[in-house]
mmCIF file of C-alpha atoms in Angstrom:
data_model
loop_
_atom_site.group_PDB
_atom_site.id
_atom_site.type_symbol
_atom_site.label_atom_id
_atom_site.label_comp_id
_atom_site.label_asym_id
_atom_site.label_seq_id
_atom_site.Cartn_x
_atom_site.Cartn_y
_atom_site.Cartn_z
ATOM 1 C CA ASN A 1 -95.736 0.146 21.672
ATOM 2 C CA ILE A 2 -94.539 3.641 21.706
ATOM 3 C CA HIS A 3 -92.775 3.475 25.346
ATOM 4 C CA TRP A 4 -90.694 0.416 24.000
ATOM 5 C CA PHE A 5 -89.934 2.316 20.946
ATOM 6 C CA CYS A 6 -88.697 5.630 22.574
ATOM 7 C CA CYS A 7 -86.580 3.623 25.260
ATOM 8 C CA CYS A 8 -84.716 1.765 22.341
ATOM 9 C CA PHE A 9 -84.247 4.839 20.441
ATOM 10 C CA LEU A 10 -82.790 6.467 23.619
ATOM 11 C CA LEU A 11 -80.737 3.674 25.241
ATOM 12 C CA GLY A 12 -80.101 1.861 22.173
ATOM 13 C CA PHE A 13 -81.362 -1.620 21.138
ATOM 14 C CA ALA A 14 -78.099 -3.637 21.817
ATOM 15 C CA ARG A 15 -75.143 -3.410 24.185
ATOM 16 C CA LEU A 16 -72.357 -5.721 25.280
ATOM 17 C CA ALA A 17 -72.399 -6.147 29.279
ATOM 18 C CA GLY A 18 -70.289 -7.358 32.031
ATOM 19 C CA GLY A 19 -66.877 -6.924 30.105
ATOM 20 C CA ASP A 20 -64.081 -4.808 30.782
ATOM 21 C CA GLY A 21 -65.216 -1.744 28.553
ATOM 22 C CA LEU A 22 -68.056 -1.235 25.921
ATOM 23 C CA CYS A 23 -66.721 -3.490 23.164
ATOM 24 C CA SER A 24 -66.652 -6.753 24.991
ATOM 25 C CA GLY A 25 -69.419 -8.560 27.060
ATOM 26 C CA ARG A 26 -72.482 -10.472 26.958
ATOM 27 C CA VAL A 27 -74.973 -9.465 24.263
ATOM 28 C CA GLU A 28 -78.219 -7.642 25.679
ATOM 29 C CA VAL A 29 -80.994 -5.990 23.969
ATOM 30 C CA HIS A 30 -83.538 -3.673 25.521
ATOM 31 C CA SER A 31 -87.049 -4.732 25.786
ATOM 32 C CA GLY A 32 -88.446 -1.327 26.793
ATOM 33 C CA GLU A 33 -88.267 -2.185 30.536
ATOM 34 C CA ALA A 34 -84.852 -4.029 31.109
ATOM 35 C CA TRP A 35 -81.935 -5.515 29.288
ATOM 36 C CA THR A 36 -82.179 -9.063 28.570
ATOM 37 C CA PRO A 37 -79.396 -11.341 27.244
ATOM 38 C CA VAL A 38 -79.487 -13.150 23.698
ATOM 39 C CA SER A 39 -79.026 -16.886 23.859
ATOM 40 C CA ASP A 40 -75.719 -18.212 22.375
ATOM 41 C CA GLY A 41 -77.563 -20.716 20.490
ATOM 42 C CA ASN A 42 -77.268 -20.201 16.477
ATOM 43 C CA PHE A 43 -75.505 -16.849 17.330
ATOM 44 C CA THR A 44 -73.070 -16.084 14.301
ATOM 45 C CA LEU A 45 -70.208 -13.884 13.685
ATOM 46 C CA PRO A 46 -72.042 -11.946 11.190
ATOM 47 C CA THR A 47 -74.610 -10.665 14.050
ATOM 48 C CA ALA A 48 -71.723 -10.082 16.073
ATOM 49 C CA GLN A 49 -70.390 -7.608 13.062
ATOM 50 C CA VAL A 50 -73.281 -5.695 13.037
ATOM 51 C CA ILE A 51 -73.297 -5.343 17.031
ATOM 52 C CA CYS A 52 -69.780 -4.079 17.109
ATOM 53 C CA ALA A 53 -70.260 -1.687 14.211
ATOM 54 C CA GLU A 54 -73.357 -0.405 15.787
ATOM 55 C CA LEU A 55 -71.480 0.331 19.056
ATOM 56 C CA GLY A 56 -68.713 1.799 17.229
ATOM 57 C CA CYS A 57 -66.090 -0.756 18.203
ATOM 58 C CA GLY A 58 -64.647 -1.793 14.884
ATOM 59 C CA LYS A 59 -65.182 -5.321 13.928
ATOM 60 C CA ALA A 60 -65.839 -8.577 15.717
ATOM 61 C CA VAL A 61 -62.831 -10.484 16.734
ATOM 62 C CA SER A 62 -64.541 -13.400 17.976
ATOM 63 C CA VAL A 63 -68.026 -15.007 19.329
ATOM 64 C CA LEU A 64 -66.901 -16.527 22.829
ATOM 65 C CA GLY A 65 -68.087 -19.841 24.347
ATOM 66 C CA HIS A 66 -70.645 -19.985 26.990
ATOM 67 C CA VAL A 67 -68.817 -18.992 29.919
ATOM 68 C CA PRO A 68 -70.771 -15.881 31.370
ATOM 69 C CA PHE A 69 -69.371 -12.618 31.961
ATOM 70 C CA ARG A 70 -71.837 -12.659 34.663
ATOM 71 C CA GLU A 71 -74.845 -14.802 36.131
ATOM 72 C CA SER A 72 -78.050 -14.266 34.212
ATOM 73 C CA ASP A 73 -81.188 -14.159 35.915
ATOM 74 C CA GLY A 74 -82.965 -16.772 33.758
ATOM 75 C CA GLN A 75 -84.458 -14.364 31.412
ATOM 76 C CA VAL A 76 -83.327 -14.739 27.756
ATOM 77 C CA TRP A 77 -84.560 -12.907 24.565
ATOM 78 C CA ALA A 78 -87.167 -15.059 22.847
ATOM 79 C CA GLU A 79 -85.715 -14.475 19.206
ATOM 80 C CA GLU A 80 -82.704 -15.708 17.224
ATOM 81 C CA PHE A 81 -81.077 -12.855 15.100
ATOM 82 C CA ARG A 82 -80.215 -13.663 11.506
ATOM 83 C CA CYS A 83 -78.030 -10.986 10.312
ATOM 84 C CA GLU A 84 -75.923 -10.947 7.241
ATOM 85 C CA GLY A 85 -73.252 -8.778 8.644
ATOM 86 C CA GLU A 86 -73.993 -5.338 6.475
ATOM 87 C CA GLU A 87 -77.005 -4.158 8.392
ATOM 88 C CA PRO A 88 -76.407 -0.821 10.244
ATOM 89 C CA GLU A 89 -77.634 -2.036 13.598
ATOM 90 C CA LEU A 90 -78.839 -5.104 15.193
ATOM 91 C CA TRP A 91 -82.627 -3.603 15.131
ATOM 92 C CA SER A 92 -82.557 -3.959 11.304
ATOM 93 C CA CYS A 93 -81.597 -7.678 11.204
ATOM 94 C CA PRO A 94 -84.271 -10.435 10.386
ATOM 95 C CA ARG A 95 -85.375 -12.318 13.332
ATOM 96 C CA VAL A 96 -87.111 -15.541 14.176
ATOM 97 C CA PRO A 97 -88.671 -16.875 17.257
ATOM 98 C CA CYS A 98 -87.168 -19.451 19.164
ATOM 99 C CA PRO A 99 -88.789 -23.038 18.894
ATOM 100 C CA GLY A 100 -91.598 -23.205 21.334
ATOM 101 C CA GLY A 101 -91.163 -19.581 22.082
ATOM 102 C CA THR A 102 -88.019 -20.368 24.536
ATOM 103 C CA CYS A 103 -84.469 -20.126 23.787
ATOM 104 C CA HIS A 104 -82.827 -22.844 25.576
ATOM 105 C CA HIS A 105 -79.082 -22.262 26.005
ATOM 106 C CA SER A 106 -75.965 -23.114 27.675
ATOM 107 C CA GLY A 107 -75.091 -19.336 28.289
ATOM 108 C CA ALA A 108 -75.374 -15.880 26.754
ATOM 109 C CA ALA A 109 -73.823 -14.962 23.635
ATOM 110 C CA GLN A 110 -70.564 -12.953 24.148
ATOM 111 C CA VAL A 111 -68.692 -11.062 21.661
ATOM 112 C CA VAL A 112 -65.275 -9.269 21.565
ATOM 113 C CA CYS A 113 -64.695 -6.324 19.199
ATOM 114 C CA SER A 114 -61.632 -5.327 17.527
ATOM 115 C CA ALA A 115 -61.197 -2.185 19.890
ATOM 116 C CA TYR A 116 -60.342 -5.029 22.687
ATOM 117 C CA SER A 117 -57.789 -6.817 20.620
ATOM 118 C CA GLU A 118 -54.105 -5.517 20.804
ATOM 119 C CA VAL A 119 -51.739 -7.106 23.093
ATOM 120 C CA LEU A 120 -48.338 -6.116 24.087
ATOM 121 C CA LEU A 121 -45.728 -6.839 26.919
ATOM 122 C CA MET A 122 -44.242 -3.735 28.568
ATOM 123 C CA THR A 123 -40.980 -4.722 29.756
ATOM 124 C CA ASN A 124 -38.079 -3.680 31.766
ATOM 125 C CA GLY A 125 -36.549 -6.840 30.965
ATOM 126 C CA SER A 126 -33.883 -7.885 28.595
ATOM 127 C CA SER A 127 -35.951 -8.600 25.434
ATOM 128 C CA GLN A 128 -39.073 -7.615 23.790
ATOM 129 C CA CYS A 129 -40.562 -11.311 24.537
ATOM 130 C CA GLU A 130 -40.588 -10.773 28.349
ATOM 131 C CA GLY A 131 -42.826 -8.193 30.455
ATOM 132 C CA GLN A 132 -46.088 -7.284 31.963
ATOM 133 C CA VAL A 133 -48.995 -8.427 29.744
ATOM 134 C CA GLU A 134 -51.183 -5.377 28.599
ATOM 135 C CA MET A 135 -54.290 -5.179 26.298
ATOM 136 C CA ASN A 136 -55.749 -2.328 24.348
ATOM 137 C CA ILE A 137 -59.235 -2.297 25.834
ATOM 138 C CA SER A 138 -61.671 0.414 24.219
ATOM 139 C CA GLY A 139 -58.479 2.304 23.177
ATOM 140 C CA ARG A 140 -56.736 2.590 26.726
ATOM 141 C CA TRP A 141 -53.815 0.250 27.547
ATOM 142 C CA ARG A 142 -54.532 -1.857 30.890
ATOM 143 C CA ALA A 143 -52.248 -4.353 32.722
ATOM 144 C CA LEU A 144 -53.986 -7.851 33.212
ATOM 145 C CA CYS A 145 -54.536 -9.017 36.673
ATOM 146 C CA ALA A 146 -52.309 -11.845 37.915
ATOM 147 C CA SER A 147 -54.981 -13.558 39.960
ATOM 148 C CA HIS A 148 -55.778 -16.559 37.896
ATOM 149 C CA TRP A 149 -53.364 -15.991 35.184
ATOM 150 C CA SER A 150 -51.919 -19.419 34.010
ATOM 151 C CA LEU A 151 -49.222 -20.476 31.623
ATOM 152 C CA ALA A 152 -51.891 -21.676 29.233
ATOM 153 C CA ASN A 153 -52.702 -17.796 28.868
ATOM 154 C CA ALA A 154 -49.010 -17.030 28.827
ATOM 155 C CA ASN A 155 -48.331 -19.583 25.743
ATOM 156 C CA VAL A 156 -51.072 -17.885 23.751
ATOM 157 C CA VAL A 157 -49.677 -14.410 24.492
ATOM 158 C CA CYS A 158 -46.318 -15.726 23.291
ATOM 159 C CA ARG A 159 -47.630 -17.124 20.330
ATOM 160 C CA GLN A 160 -49.597 -13.941 19.295
ATOM 161 C CA LEU A 161 -46.603 -11.926 19.593
ATOM 162 C CA GLY A 162 -44.281 -14.326 17.603
ATOM 163 C CA CYS A 163 -42.322 -15.323 20.862
ATOM 164 C CA GLY A 164 -42.147 -18.631 20.702
ATOM 165 C CA VAL A 165 -43.649 -20.341 23.986
ATOM 166 C CA ALA A 166 -44.027 -19.258 27.588
ATOM 167 C CA ILE A 167 -41.278 -20.342 29.791
ATOM 168 C CA SER A 168 -42.766 -18.922 32.975
ATOM 169 C CA THR A 169 -45.250 -16.333 34.482
ATOM 170 C CA PRO A 170 -43.121 -14.578 37.226
ATOM 171 C CA SER A 171 -45.252 -13.492 40.261
ATOM 172 C CA GLY A 172 -44.460 -10.226 42.097
ATOM 173 C CA PRO A 173 -43.720 -6.738 40.509
ATOM 174 C CA HIS A 174 -41.119 -7.712 38.378
ATOM 175 C CA PHE A 175 -42.457 -5.764 35.338
ATOM 176 C CA VAL A 176 -44.820 -3.304 37.135
ATOM 177 C CA GLU A 177 -45.117 0.163 35.753
ATOM 178 C CA GLU A 178 -45.904 2.699 38.226
ATOM 179 C CA GLY A 179 -49.657 4.273 37.855
ATOM 180 C CA ASP A 180 -50.881 1.306 35.643
ATOM 181 C CA GLN A 181 -54.392 0.723 35.083
ATOM 182 C CA ILE A 182 -55.341 -2.933 36.016
ATOM 183 C CA SER A 183 -58.135 -4.813 34.121
ATOM 184 C CA THR A 184 -60.340 -7.163 35.771
ATOM 185 C CA VAL A 185 -60.684 -9.539 32.898
ATOM 186 C CA ARG A 186 -59.897 -13.068 33.608
ATOM 187 C CA PHE A 187 -59.099 -15.445 30.490
ATOM 188 C CA HIS A 188 -59.568 -18.951 30.338
ATOM 189 C CA CYS A 189 -57.321 -20.263 27.665
ATOM 190 C CA SER A 190 -56.630 -23.915 27.073
ATOM 191 C CA GLY A 191 -53.134 -23.058 25.225
ATOM 192 C CA PRO A 192 -53.570 -24.017 21.567
ATOM 193 C CA GLU A 193 -55.692 -20.510 20.946
ATOM 194 C CA SER A 194 -53.790 -18.151 18.271
ATOM 195 C CA PHE A 195 -55.080 -14.829 20.153
ATOM 196 C CA LEU A 196 -55.827 -14.224 23.534
ATOM 197 C CA TRP A 197 -59.093 -12.680 22.768
ATOM 198 C CA SER A 198 -60.174 -16.110 21.348
ATOM 199 C CA CYS A 199 -60.040 -17.430 25.085
ATOM 200 C CA PRO A 200 -63.347 -17.561 27.132
ATOM 201 C CA VAL A 201 -63.568 -14.534 29.656
ATOM 202 C CA THR A 202 -65.054 -13.869 32.981
ATOM 203 C CA VAL A 203 -64.594 -10.527 35.175
ATOM 204 C CA LEU A 204 -62.934 -10.686 38.586
ATOM 205 C CA GLY A 205 -63.587 -8.535 41.350
ATOM 206 C CA GLY A 206 -61.429 -5.385 42.271
ATOM 207 C CA PRO A 207 -59.826 -6.702 45.525
ATOM 208 C CA ASP A 208 -58.171 -9.433 43.539
ATOM 209 C CA CYS A 209 -56.146 -6.760 41.571
ATOM 210 C CA SER A 210 -54.542 -4.440 43.390
ATOM 211 C CA HIS A 211 -51.627 -2.539 42.108
ATOM 212 C CA GLY A 212 -48.606 -4.623 41.771
ATOM 213 C CA ASN A 213 -50.682 -7.848 41.189
ATOM 214 C CA THR A 214 -50.299 -7.675 37.639
ATOM 215 C CA ALA A 215 -49.900 -10.565 34.890
ATOM 216 C CA SER A 216 -46.576 -11.080 33.298
ATOM 217 C CA VAL A 217 -44.582 -13.581 31.142
ATOM 218 C CA ILE A 218 -41.148 -14.355 29.866
ATOM 219 C CA CYS A 219 -41.325 -16.493 26.449
ATOM 220 C CA SER A 220 -38.914 -18.350 24.674
#
């Protein structure tokens, strides 16, 4: 209807919600009245490519597993998208109804775009392979929170940077830079991933991420 069309035109049809910035998070589409999550069932990388391009977030880096960025209220978009990857926006992609009109799923589809992909170590240490872990999130470098930071996460960072394996994850302000912006993203790496953004993600609350509580790593 006209009301639904106007809402989608003004607000956009797709967004990534619950992540740290506009370029990562749970895939949601606007129904004209509310934002509704899209099921991770049969969700593909070409569909993610269309969403990242539509949002001005570069290319899709990964489609994550079903660990939610935030709890869903149970409502799920009743269609599956069949994008080829070249469409100008998600609205243009072919869609098919979910079987029985209901999308049964283990979680919402989640996407990480390339604007949320670079990692480096800011170091006051003795080498380029130790320091505070920072990630480029939508064009801004942010330190990662140390709460729930694991050796498995650190191993992925070391591998991604060509720095061998993680020896330790020092706690406390070993490498803290004054005035750092701290991200509330929490990674759930199992260890063998090649890139940090390939790991499932959730978002922590602000109180867990006070200044000085930043993730760090010493690689081999």
